CSV table of C-alpha atoms in Angstrom, one decimal:
chain,number,residue,atom,x,y,z
A,2,UNK,CA,71.7,-1.3,97.4
A,3,UNK,CA,75.1,0.0,96.4
A,4,UNK,CA,75.9,3.7,96.9
A,5,UNK,CA,77.0,5.6,93.9
A,6,UNK,CA,80.5,6.0,95.3
A,7,UNK,CA,80.9,2.3,96.1
A,8,UNK,CA,82.2,-0.2,93.6
A,9,UNK,CA,81.2,-3.8,93.6
A,10,UNK,CA,84.2,-6.1,93.6
A,11,UNK,CA,84.9,-8.0,90.4
A,12,UNK,CA,84.8,-11.8,90.5
A,13,UNK,CA,88.3,-13.1,91.1
A,14,UNK,CA,90.1,-14.6,88.2
A,15,UNK,CA,87.8,-13.2,85.6
A,16,UNK,CA,88.7,-10.5,83.0
A,17,UNK,CA,85.4,-8.8,82.2
A,18,UNK,CA,86.6,-7.1,79.1
A,19,UNK,CA,86.7,-9.0,75.8
A,20,UNK,CA,89.9,-7.1,74.9
A,21,UNK,CA,92.5,-5.8,77.3
A,22,UNK,CA,94.7,-2.9,76.2
A,23,UNK,CA,98.4,-3.2,77.1
A,24,UNK,CA,100.7,-0.6,75.7
A,25,UNK,CA,103.4,-2.2,73.6
A,26,UNK,CA,106.7,-0.5,72.7
A,27,UNK,CA,107.5,-0.6,69.0
A,28,UNK,CA,110.5,-2.7,68.0
A,29,UNK,CA,112.5,-3.0,64.9
A,30,UNK,CA,113.1,-6.7,64.4
A,31,UNK,CA,116.7,-7.7,64.1
A,32,UNK,CA,117.4,-8.2,60.3
A,33,UNK,CA,120.7,-9.9,61.1
A,34,UNK,CA,118.7,-13.1,62.0
A,35,UNK,CA,118.5,-13.7,58.2
A,36,UNK,CA,121.8,-15.2,57.1
A,37,UNK,CA,121.9,-13.1,53.9
A,38,UNK,CA,121.7,-9.9,56.0
A,39,UNK,CA,123.9,-10.9,58.9
A,40,UNK,CA,126.5,-8.2,58.1
A,41,UNK,CA,124.1,-5.4,57.2
A,42,UNK,CA,124.8,-2.3,59.2
A,43,UNK,CA,122.3,0.1,60.7
A,44,UNK,CA,123.4,2.8,58.2
A,45,UNK,CA,122.7,0.4,55.3
A,46,UNK,CA,119.3,-0.6,56.7
A,47,UNK,CA,118.3,3.1,57.0
A,48,UNK,CA,119.4,3.8,53.4
A,49,UNK,CA,116.5,3.9,50.9
A,50,UNK,CA,118.7,3.0,48.0
A,51,UNK,CA,120.1,-0.1,49.8
A,52,UNK,CA,116.5,-1.2,50.5
A,53,UNK,CA,115.5,-0.8,46.9
A,54,UNK,CA,118.6,-2.6,45.5
A,55,UNK,CA,118.1,-5.5,47.9
A,56,UNK,CA,114.4,-6.1,47.3
A,57,UNK,CA,113.5,-9.7,47.0
A,58,UNK,CA,111.9,-10.3,43.6
A,59,UNK,CA,112.0,-14.1,43.3
A,60,UNK,CA,112.5,-17.4,45.1
A,61,UNK,CA,116.2,-17.5,44.3
A,62,UNK,CA,116.8,-14.1,46.0
A,63,UNK,CA,114.6,-15.2,49.0
A,64,UNK,CA,116.8,-18.3,49.3
A,65,UNK,CA,119.9,-16.1,49.4
A,66,UNK,CA,118.5,-14.0,52.2
A,67,UNK,CA,116.9,-16.8,54.3
A,68,UNK,CA,119.5,-19.4,53.9
A,69,UNK,CA,118.5,-22.6,55.7
A,70,UNK,CA,115.7,-20.9,57.6
A,71,UNK,CA,113.1,-21.9,55.1
A,72,UNK,CA,112.7,-25.5,54.1
A,73,UNK,CA,112.1,-26.9,50.6
A,74,UNK,CA,108.4,-27.5,51.2
A,75,UNK,CA,107.9,-23.7,51.5
A,76,UNK,CA,109.6,-23.1,48.1
A,77,UNK,CA,107.5,-25.8,46.5
A,78,UNK,CA,104.4,-24.2,47.8
A,79,UNK,CA,105.5,-20.8,46.6
A,80,UNK,CA,106.4,-22.0,43.1
A,81,UNK,CA,103.0,-23.7,42.7
A,82,UNK,CA,101.2,-20.5,43.6
A,83,UNK,CA,103.4,-18.3,41.3
A,84,UNK,CA,102.8,-20.7,38.4
A,85,UNK,CA,99.0,-21.2,38.9
A,86,UNK,CA,97.3,-18.5,40.9
A,87,UNK,CA,99.4,-15.4,41.8
A,88,UNK,CA,98.0,-12.2,40.4
A,89,UNK,CA,101.0,-10.1,41.6
A,90,UNK,CA,104.7,-10.7,41.1
A,91,UNK,CA,106.9,-10.8,44.1
A,92,UNK,CA,108.5,-7.6,45.3
A,93,UNK,CA,109.6,-7.3,48.9
A,94,UNK,CA,111.7,-4.6,50.4
A,95,UNK,CA,114.0,-5.9,53.2
A,96,UNK,CA,112.0,-3.7,55.6
A,97,UNK,CA,108.8,-5.6,54.8
A,98,UNK,CA,110.3,-9.1,54.8
A,99,UNK,CA,112.0,-8.3,58.2
A,100,UNK,CA,108.6,-7.9,59.9
A,101,UNK,CA,107.7,-11.6,59.1
A,102,UNK,CA,108.1,-14.2,61.8
A,103,UNK,CA,110.2,-11.7,63.9
A,104,UNK,CA,110.5,-13.9,67.0
A,105,UNK,CA,110.7,-17.4,65.5
A,106,UNK,CA,113.5,-19.8,66.5
A,107,UNK,CA,115.6,-21.0,63.6
A,108,UNK,CA,114.3,-24.6,64.0
A,109,UNK,CA,110.7,-23.4,63.8
A,110,UNK,CA,111.1,-20.7,61.2
A,111,UNK,CA,109.4,-22.4,58.3
A,112,UNK,CA,106.2,-23.1,60.2
A,113,UNK,CA,106.2,-19.6,61.8
A,114,UNK,CA,106.8,-18.0,58.4
A,115,UNK,CA,103.9,-19.9,56.8
A,116,UNK,CA,101.6,-18.9,59.7
A,117,UNK,CA,102.8,-15.3,59.7
A,118,UNK,CA,100.0,-12.7,59.0
A,119,UNK,CA,102.2,-10.4,57.0
A,120,UNK,CA,103.6,-13.2,54.9
A,121,UNK,CA,100.1,-14.4,54.1
A,122,UNK,CA,99.3,-11.4,52.0
A,123,UNK,CA,102.8,-10.3,50.8
A,124,UNK,CA,104.1,-13.8,49.9
A,125,UNK,CA,101.1,-16.0,49.2
A,126,UNK,CA,101.6,-19.7,48.6
A,127,UNK,CA,99.4,-22.3,47.0
A,128,UNK,CA,98.2,-23.9,50.2
A,129,UNK,CA,96.8,-20.5,51.4
A,130,UNK,CA,94.2,-20.4,48.6
A,131,UNK,CA,90.7,-21.8,48.8
A,132,UNK,CA,91.0,-25.3,47.3
A,133,UNK,CA,87.4,-25.3,46.0
A,134,UNK,CA,86.6,-21.6,45.2
A,135,UNK,CA,89.9,-19.8,44.7
A,136,UNK,CA,87.9,-17.2,42.8
A,137,UNK,CA,84.3,-16.1,43.2
A,138,UNK,CA,82.3,-16.6,39.9
A,139,UNK,CA,81.7,-12.8,39.9
A,140,UNK,CA,85.3,-11.8,40.5
A,141,UNK,CA,86.9,-9.4,38.0
A,142,UNK,CA,90.4,-8.2,37.2
A,143,UNK,CA,89.3,-4.5,37.6
A,144,UNK,CA,86.7,-5.4,40.3
A,145,UNK,CA,85.8,-1.7,41.0
A,146,UNK,CA,85.6,-0.8,37.3
A,147,UNK,CA,88.0,2.1,37.8
A,148,UNK,CA,89.3,2.0,34.2
A,149,UNK,CA,85.8,2.3,32.9
A,150,UNK,CA,85.5,5.6,34.7
A,151,UNK,CA,88.8,7.1,33.4
A,152,UNK,CA,88.1,10.6,32.1
A,153,UNK,CA,91.7,10.7,30.9
A,154,UNK,CA,94.2,7.9,31.2
A,155,UNK,CA,94.8,7.1,34.8
A,156,UNK,CA,92.2,9.6,36.2
A,157,UNK,CA,89.2,7.9,37.7
A,158,UNK,CA,86.2,10.2,38.3
A,159,UNK,CA,84.0,7.8,40.3
A,160,UNK,CA,82.6,10.1,43.0
A,161,UNK,CA,81.0,13.5,42.4
A,162,UNK,CA,83.6,15.6,44.2
A,163,UNK,CA,86.6,13.2,44.2
A,164,UNK,CA,89.1,11.7,41.7
A,165,UNK,CA,91.8,9.2,41.8
A,166,UNK,CA,95.0,10.1,39.9
A,167,UNK,CA,97.2,7.1,39.0
A,168,UNK,CA,100.6,8.5,38.3
A,169,UNK,CA,102.5,5.3,38.0
A,170,UNK,CA,101.7,1.6,37.7
A,171,UNK,CA,104.5,0.3,40.0
A,172,UNK,CA,105.1,0.1,43.8
A,173,UNK,CA,108.1,-0.5,46.0
A,174,UNK,CA,106.3,-3.6,47.2
A,175,UNK,CA,103.5,-5.8,45.7
A,176,UNK,CA,100.7,-7.0,47.9
A,177,UNK,CA,99.1,-10.3,46.9
A,178,UNK,CA,95.5,-8.9,47.3
A,179,UNK,CA,96.1,-5.7,45.2
A,180,UNK,CA,92.8,-4.2,44.1
A,181,UNK,CA,94.6,-2.8,41.0
A,182,UNK,CA,96.1,-6.1,40.0
A,183,UNK,CA,94.8,-5.4,36.5
A,184,UNK,CA,97.3,-2.7,36.0
A,185,UNK,CA,99.9,-2.6,38.8
A,186,UNK,CA,103.1,-4.6,38.7
A,187,UNK,CA,104.7,-7.1,36.4
A,188,UNK,CA,102.7,-9.7,34.5
A,189,UNK,CA,102.5,-13.1,36.1
A,190,UNK,CA,101.9,-16.5,34.4
A,191,UNK,CA,98.2,-16.1,35.0
A,192,UNK,CA,97.7,-12.3,34.5
A,193,UNK,CA,98.9,-10.3,31.5
A,194,UNK,CA,98.9,-6.7,33.0
A,195,UNK,CA,97.5,-3.7,31.2
A,196,UNK,CA,99.8,-0.8,30.7
A,197,UNK,CA,99.6,3.0,30.9
A,198,UNK,CA,100.4,4.2,27.4
A,199,UNK,CA,100.9,8.0,27.7
A,200,UNK,CA,104.2,9.5,28.7
A,201,UNK,CA,104.0,10.6,32.4
A,202,UNK,CA,104.2,14.3,31.5
A,203,UNK,CA,101.4,14.0,28.9
A,204,UNK,CA,99.2,12.0,31.3
A,205,UNK,CA,99.7,14.6,34.1
A,206,UNK,CA,99.0,17.5,31.7
A,207,UNK,CA,95.7,15.9,30.8
A,208,UNK,CA,94.8,15.3,34.4
A,209,UNK,CA,95.5,18.9,35.4
A,210,UNK,CA,93.6,20.2,32.4
A,211,UNK,CA,90.6,18.0,33.3
A,212,UNK,CA,90.6,19.3,36.9
A,213,UNK,CA,90.8,22.9,35.7
A,214,UNK,CA,87.7,22.3,33.5
A,215,UNK,CA,85.8,20.4,36.3
A,216,UNK,CA,85.4,22.7,39.3
A,217,UNK,CA,83.1,20.3,41.0
A,218,UNK,CA,86.1,18.1,41.9
A,219,UNK,CA,87.7,19.3,45.2
A,220,UNK,CA,89.5,16.2,46.4
A,221,UNK,CA,92.4,14.5,44.5
A,222,UNK,CA,93.9,11.2,45.7
A,223,UNK,CA,97.3,10.9,44.1
A,224,UNK,CA,98.2,7.2,43.8
A,225,UNK,CA,99.2,4.5,41.4
A,226,UNK,CA,100.8,2.2,42.1
A,227,UNK,CA,102.5,4.1,44.9
A,228,UNK,CA,103.6,7.7,44.8
A,229,UNK,CA,106.9,6.6,46.3
A,230,UNK,CA,107.8,5.3,42.9
A,231,UNK,CA,107.3,8.7,41.2
A,232,UNK,CA,110.6,10.6,41.0
A,233,UNK,CA,110.4,13.2,43.6
A,234,UNK,CA,110.9,16.2,41.3
A,235,UNK,CA,108.1,15.0,39.1
A,236,UNK,CA,105.8,14.3,42.0
A,237,UNK,CA,106.5,17.7,43.6
A,238,UNK,CA,105.8,19.5,40.3
A,239,UNK,CA,102.5,17.7,39.9
A,240,UNK,CA,101.4,18.4,43.4
A,241,UNK,CA,102.3,22.1,43.0
A,242,UNK,CA,100.2,22.2,39.9
A,243,UNK,CA,97.3,20.7,41.8
A,244,UNK,CA,97.7,23.4,44.5
A,245,UNK,CA,97.5,26.1,41.8
A,246,UNK,CA,93.9,25.0,41.1
A,247,UNK,CA,91.6,27.0,43.3
A,248,UNK,CA,88.8,24.4,43.4
A,249,UNK,CA,91.1,21.6,44.7
A,250,UNK,CA,90.8,21.6,48.5
A,251,UNK,CA,92.1,18.2,49.5
A,252,UNK,CA,95.1,16.3,48.3
A,253,UNK,CA,95.9,12.8,49.6
A,254,UNK,CA,99.1,11.0,48.8
A,255,UNK,CA,98.6,7.2,48.7
A,256,UNK,CA,101.7,5.2,49.7
A,257,UNK,CA,102.1,1.8,51.3
A,258,UNK,CA,105.8,2.6,51.2
A,259,UNK,CA,105.4,4.6,54.5
A,260,UNK,CA,105.1,1.1,56.1
A,261,UNK,CA,106.9,-1.0,53.5
A,262,UNK,CA,109.8,1.3,52.8
A,263,UNK,CA,109.8,4.1,55.4
A,264,UNK,CA,113.4,4.8,54.5
A,265,UNK,CA,112.1,6.5,51.3
A,266,UNK,CA,110.1,9.0,53.3
A,267,UNK,CA,113.1,9.8,55.5
A,268,UNK,CA,115.4,10.8,52.7
A,269,UNK,CA,116.5,14.4,53.2
A,270,UNK,CA,115.5,15.5,49.6
A,271,UNK,CA,112.1,13.9,50.0
A,272,UNK,CA,111.5,15.4,53.5
A,273,UNK,CA,112.6,18.9,52.2
A,274,UNK,CA,110.4,18.6,49.2
A,275,UNK,CA,107.4,17.4,51.2
A,276,UNK,CA,107.8,20.4,53.5
A,277,UNK,CA,107.7,22.7,50.5
A,278,UNK,CA,104.5,21.1,49.3
A,279,UNK,CA,103.0,21.1,52.8
A,280,UNK,CA,103.8,24.7,53.4
A,281,UNK,CA,102.3,25.7,50.1
A,282,UNK,CA,99.2,23.7,50.8
A,283,UNK,CA,98.8,25.4,54.2
A,284,UNK,CA,99.2,28.9,52.7
A,285,UNK,CA,96.5,28.1,50.2
A,286,UNK,CA,94.1,26.4,52.7
A,287,UNK,CA,94.4,23.0,51.2
A,288,UNK,CA,94.4,19.9,53.4
A,289,UNK,CA,97.4,17.7,52.5
A,290,UNK,CA,97.4,14.2,53.9
A,291,UNK,CA,99.3,10.9,53.5
A,292,UNK,CA,97.3,7.7,53.3
A,293,UNK,CA,99.2,4.5,54.0
A,294,UNK,CA,98.3,0.8,54.1
A,295,UNK,CA,99.2,-1.2,57.1
A,296,UNK,CA,97.4,-4.5,57.8
A,297,UNK,CA,99.0,-5.9,60.9
A,298,UNK,CA,100.7,-4.5,64.1
A,299,UNK,CA,103.9,-6.3,63.2
A,300,UNK,CA,104.4,-3.9,60.4
A,301,UNK,CA,104.4,-0.8,62.7
A,302,UNK,CA,108.0,-0.4,63.7
A,303,UNK,CA,110.1,2.5,65.0
A,304,UNK,CA,111.2,3.4,61.5
A,305,UNK,CA,107.5,3.6,60.3
A,306,UNK,CA,106.7,5.8,63.3
A,307,UNK,CA,109.6,8.0,62.5
A,308,UNK,CA,108.5,8.4,58.9
A,309,UNK,CA,105.0,9.3,60.0
A,310,UNK,CA,106.2,11.8,62.6
A,311,UNK,CA,108.6,13.4,60.2
A,312,UNK,CA,105.7,14.0,57.7
A,313,UNK,CA,103.6,15.6,60.4
A,314,UNK,CA,106.6,17.7,61.6
A,315,UNK,CA,107.1,19.2,58.1
A,316,UNK,CA,103.4,20.2,57.8
A,317,UNK,CA,101.4,17.3,56.5
A,318,UNK,CA,98.0,17.7,58.1
A,319,UNK,CA,97.3,14.0,58.7
A,320,UNK,CA,98.8,10.5,58.2
A,321,UNK,CA,96.0,8.0,58.0
A,322,UNK,CA,95.8,4.2,57.5
A,323,UNK,CA,93.6,2.4,55.0
A,324,UNK,CA,94.0,-1.3,55.8
A,325,UNK,CA,92.3,-4.2,54.1
A,326,UNK,CA,90.3,-6.8,56.1
A,327,UNK,CA,91.7,-10.2,55.4
A,328,UNK,CA,91.3,-13.7,57.0
A,329,UNK,CA,94.5,-15.0,58.4
A,330,UNK,CA,95.9,-11.5,58.6
A,331,UNK,CA,93.7,-9.2,60.8
A,332,UNK,CA,90.1,-10.4,60.7
A,333,UNK,CA,89.8,-10.8,64.5
A,334,UNK,CA,88.9,-8.1,67.1
A,335,UNK,CA,92.2,-8.5,68.9
A,336,UNK,CA,94.3,-8.2,65.7
A,337,UNK,CA,92.4,-5.1,64.6
A,338,UNK,CA,92.6,-3.4,68.0
A,339,UNK,CA,96.3,-4.3,68.4
A,340,UNK,CA,97.0,-2.7,65.0
A,341,UNK,CA,94.9,0.4,65.7
A,342,UNK,CA,96.5,1.0,69.1
A,343,UNK,CA,100.0,0.6,67.5
A,344,UNK,CA,99.1,3.0,64.7
A,345,UNK,CA,97.3,5.6,66.8
A,346,UNK,CA,99.2,5.4,70.1
A,347,UNK,CA,102.7,4.8,68.9
A,348,UNK,CA,103.1,6.0,65.3
A,349,UNK,CA,100.8,9.0,65.0
A,350,UNK,CA,98.9,7.3,62.2
A,351,UNK,CA,95.2,7.6,62.3
A,352,UNK,CA,93.2,4.4,61.8
A,353,UNK,CA,90.8,5.4,59.1
A,354,UNK,CA,89.3,2.6,57.0
A,355,UNK,CA,89.4,-1.1,56.8
A,356,UNK,CA,88.2,-2.2,53.3
A,357,UNK,CA,86.7,-5.6,52.8
A,358,UNK,CA,89.1,-7.3,50.3
A,359,UNK,CA,87.9,-6.7,46.8
A,360,UNK,CA,86.5,-9.4,44.5
A,361,UNK,CA,89.6,-9.9,42.4
A,362,UNK,CA,90.5,-13.4,41.1
A,363,UNK,CA,92.1,-15.9,43.5
A,364,UNK,CA,91.3,-13.8,46.6
A,365,UNK,CA,88.5,-15.9,48.2
A,366,UNK,CA,90.8,-17.2,51.0
A,367,UNK,CA,91.3,-13.6,52.1
A,368,UNK,CA,87.8,-12.3,51.8
A,369,UNK,CA,85.3,-12.1,54.7
A,370,UNK,CA,81.5,-12.2,54.5
A,371,UNK,CA,79.5,-9.0,55.1
A,372,UNK,CA,78.1,-10.4,58.3
A,373,UNK,CA,81.6,-11.1,59.5
A,374,UNK,CA,82.7,-7.6,58.8
A,375,UNK,CA,79.6,-6.3,60.6
A,376,UNK,CA,80.5,-8.3,63.7
A,377,UNK,CA,84.1,-7.0,63.6
A,378,UNK,CA,82.9,-3.4,63.4
A,379,UNK,CA,80.7,-4.1,66.5
A,380,UNK,CA,83.6,-5.7,68.3
A,381,UNK,CA,86.1,-2.9,68.0
A,382,UNK,CA,83.7,-0.1,69.1
A,383,UNK,CA,84.3,1.6,72.4
A,384,UNK,CA,88.0,0.9,72.9
A,385,UNK,CA,89.6,3.6,70.7
A,386,UNK,CA,88.9,7.3,70.7
A,387,UNK,CA,85.9,7.9,68.4
A,388,UNK,CA,87.9,9.9,65.9
A,389,UNK,CA,90.4,7.0,65.7
A,390,UNK,CA,87.9,4.2,65.5
A,391,UNK,CA,88.2,2.9,61.9
A,392,UNK,CA,85.1,2.3,59.7
A,393,UNK,CA,84.9,-1.0,58.1
A,394,UNK,CA,83.7,-0.5,54.5
A,395,UNK,CA,82.6,-2.5,51.6
A,396,UNK,CA,83.6,-1.1,48.2
A,397,UNK,CA,80.7,-2.2,46.2
A,398,UNK,CA,81.2,-2.4,42.4
A,399,UNK,CA,79.6,0.6,40.6
A,400,UNK,CA,78.6,2.0,44.0
A,401,UNK,CA,81.6,2.9,46.0
A,402,UNK,CA,82.5,2.8,49.7
A,403,UNK,CA,79.6,1.9,52.0
A,404,UNK,CA,79.8,1.2,55.8
A,405,UNK,CA,79.1,-2.5,56.2
A,406,UNK,CA,75.8,-1.9,57.9
A,407,UNK,CA,74.4,0.2,55.0
A,408,UNK,CA,73.2,-2.6,52.9
A,409,UNK,CA,69.6,-2.5,51.7
A,410,UNK,CA,68.9,-6.2,51.6
A,411,UNK,CA,70.8,-9.3,52.5
A,412,UNK,CA,70.3,-12.9,51.4
A,413,UNK,CA,72.4,-14.7,54.0
A,414,UNK,CA,71.7,-18.1,52.5
A,415,UNK,CA,73.2,-17.3,49.1
A,416,UNK,CA,75.6,-14.7,50.4
A,417,UNK,CA,74.3,-11.9,48.3
A,418,UNK,CA,73.9,-8.4,49.7
A,419,UNK,CA,72.2,-5.5,47.8
A,420,UNK,CA,73.3,-1.9,48.1
A,421,UNK,CA,72.0,1.5,46.9
A,422,UNK,CA,73.7,4.8,46.2
A,423,UNK,CA,73.0,8.5,46.3
A,424,UNK,CA,75.1,9.7,43.3
A,425,UNK,CA,75.9,8.7,39.8
A,426,UNK,CA,79.4,7.7,38.8
A,427,UNK,CA,80.9,9.3,35.7
A,428,UNK,CA,79.6,6.5,33.4
A,429,UNK,CA,76.0,6.8,34.7
A,430,UNK,CA,75.3,10.5,34.3
A,431,UNK,CA,72.5,9.8,31.8
A,432,UNK,CA,71.2,6.7,33.6
A,433,UNK,CA,67.7,7.5,35.1
A,434,UNK,CA,67.7,4.3,37.1
A,435,UNK,CA,71.1,4.6,38.7
A,436,UNK,CA,69.9,5.8,42.0
A,437,UNK,CA,67.0,3.3,42.3
A,438,UNK,CA,68.9,0.2,41.3
A,439,UNK,CA,70.1,-2.3,43.8
A,440,UNK,CA,73.7,-3.4,43.2
A,441,UNK,CA,74.8,-6.9,44.3
A,442,UNK,CA,77.9,-7.9,46.3
A,443,UNK,CA,78.8,-11.5,47.1
A,444,UNK,CA,80.1,-13.2,50.2
A,445,UNK,CA,82.8,-15.9,49.8
A,446,UNK,CA,81.1,-19.2,49.0
A,447,UNK,CA,83.1,-20.9,51.7
A,448,UNK,CA,81.3,-18.9,54.4
A,449,UNK,CA,77.8,-20.2,53.3
A,450,UNK,CA,75.9,-23.1,54.6
A,451,UNK,CA,75.4,-26.3,52.7
A,452,UNK,CA,72.3,-25.1,50.8
A,453,UNK,CA,74.1,-21.9,49.6
A,454,UNK,CA,77.2,-23.7,48.5
A,455,UNK,CA,75.1,-26.3,46.6
A,456,UNK,CA,73.2,-23.4,44.9
A,457,UNK,CA,76.5,-21.8,43.7
A,458,UNK,CA,77.8,-25.2,42.5
A,459,UNK,CA,74.7,-25.6,40.4
A,460,UNK,CA,74.5,-22.0,39.2
A,461,UNK,CA,78.0,-20.6,39.1
């Protein structure tokens, strides 16, 4: 018998923990390793305008930056994807591109770039895509049906107490897996984008008017696109108008640019304006938060941490991360935990959600099955503080966010899960069966066994 104060020795040479935490110092990769940026100064790199002007928007500009680092086979792969499958146009701030293949030797750069997790979702190539099922038969351009739930242009009233306000349809960077690929960004050869038609001032007037008339809404997510692409004076004016509505108690600013273009959030005029908004929110008892979108630990650099700390220092209550779970990017326990520790421990960004990648066209190579997401949620428990342990959620069409263990029924053979909900969306207020219906969600067909794949081949 071992006394309580005694500890049995561990077996030699065995690490008994599936994941071992090691604190890692954040590093800004050296952008000068790219031939096109070899003479860029620190001051230029920190300048938001320089970052925007030097965004990479096409293969020609990428060639200019990368020089001989990338071989022709990469550009052929990229061109094939852009012509046949890409749902988003290319837009890469230098900051974002610089986090790809940060330690690769020049002679190995092409292979390292192709294997890089950030590259996989920011610069997709044809060979990334599922060769048999690039799209699920049930994929849709507006997979969450947000536009169906617009109460005015750009204002989605999906949940009883929450709305999504899309102020703009552009971002400083375009992610290949964008859930709003129906609206956001430039058209591609395969996707003709929809457009916001109202002038911004008219759209914002209608949004504010609706919120004043709808006191049951207490939570407003201000998004787009990305709020970093809204001129600051216009954004500040809109936020102050929201704070004037007594029934609005939570305001969240959605911006991947905190990670993709942190320089924007470090500009003095933006910091000063954010402080005015934060102090006003605090006086009125409103919770102001920033929600960003980081998918891999490589993207968490000292500049990202500085931008997050600055927002907190001027009075923003929380900076939180809403990542997307994607194969080849972060869909392993180690990748998720490395990212969460970088966010929570080094950048003061709270790991909040990881969404399963939505069922948009040509996204099957990123998506994971529900059972895989459940296994990942299990694997990351117990390592992080409870309040910083992210929930992995499935955003079920016509339902909303559900923890991945909340399904009502699951046909693993066919990869169909069924979900229920406890509220009506704005388009179901008169639907007596909305709360009793079971809503389907579909696993990637490539994750199914032979019988399931054969069924879909016969019935797609």
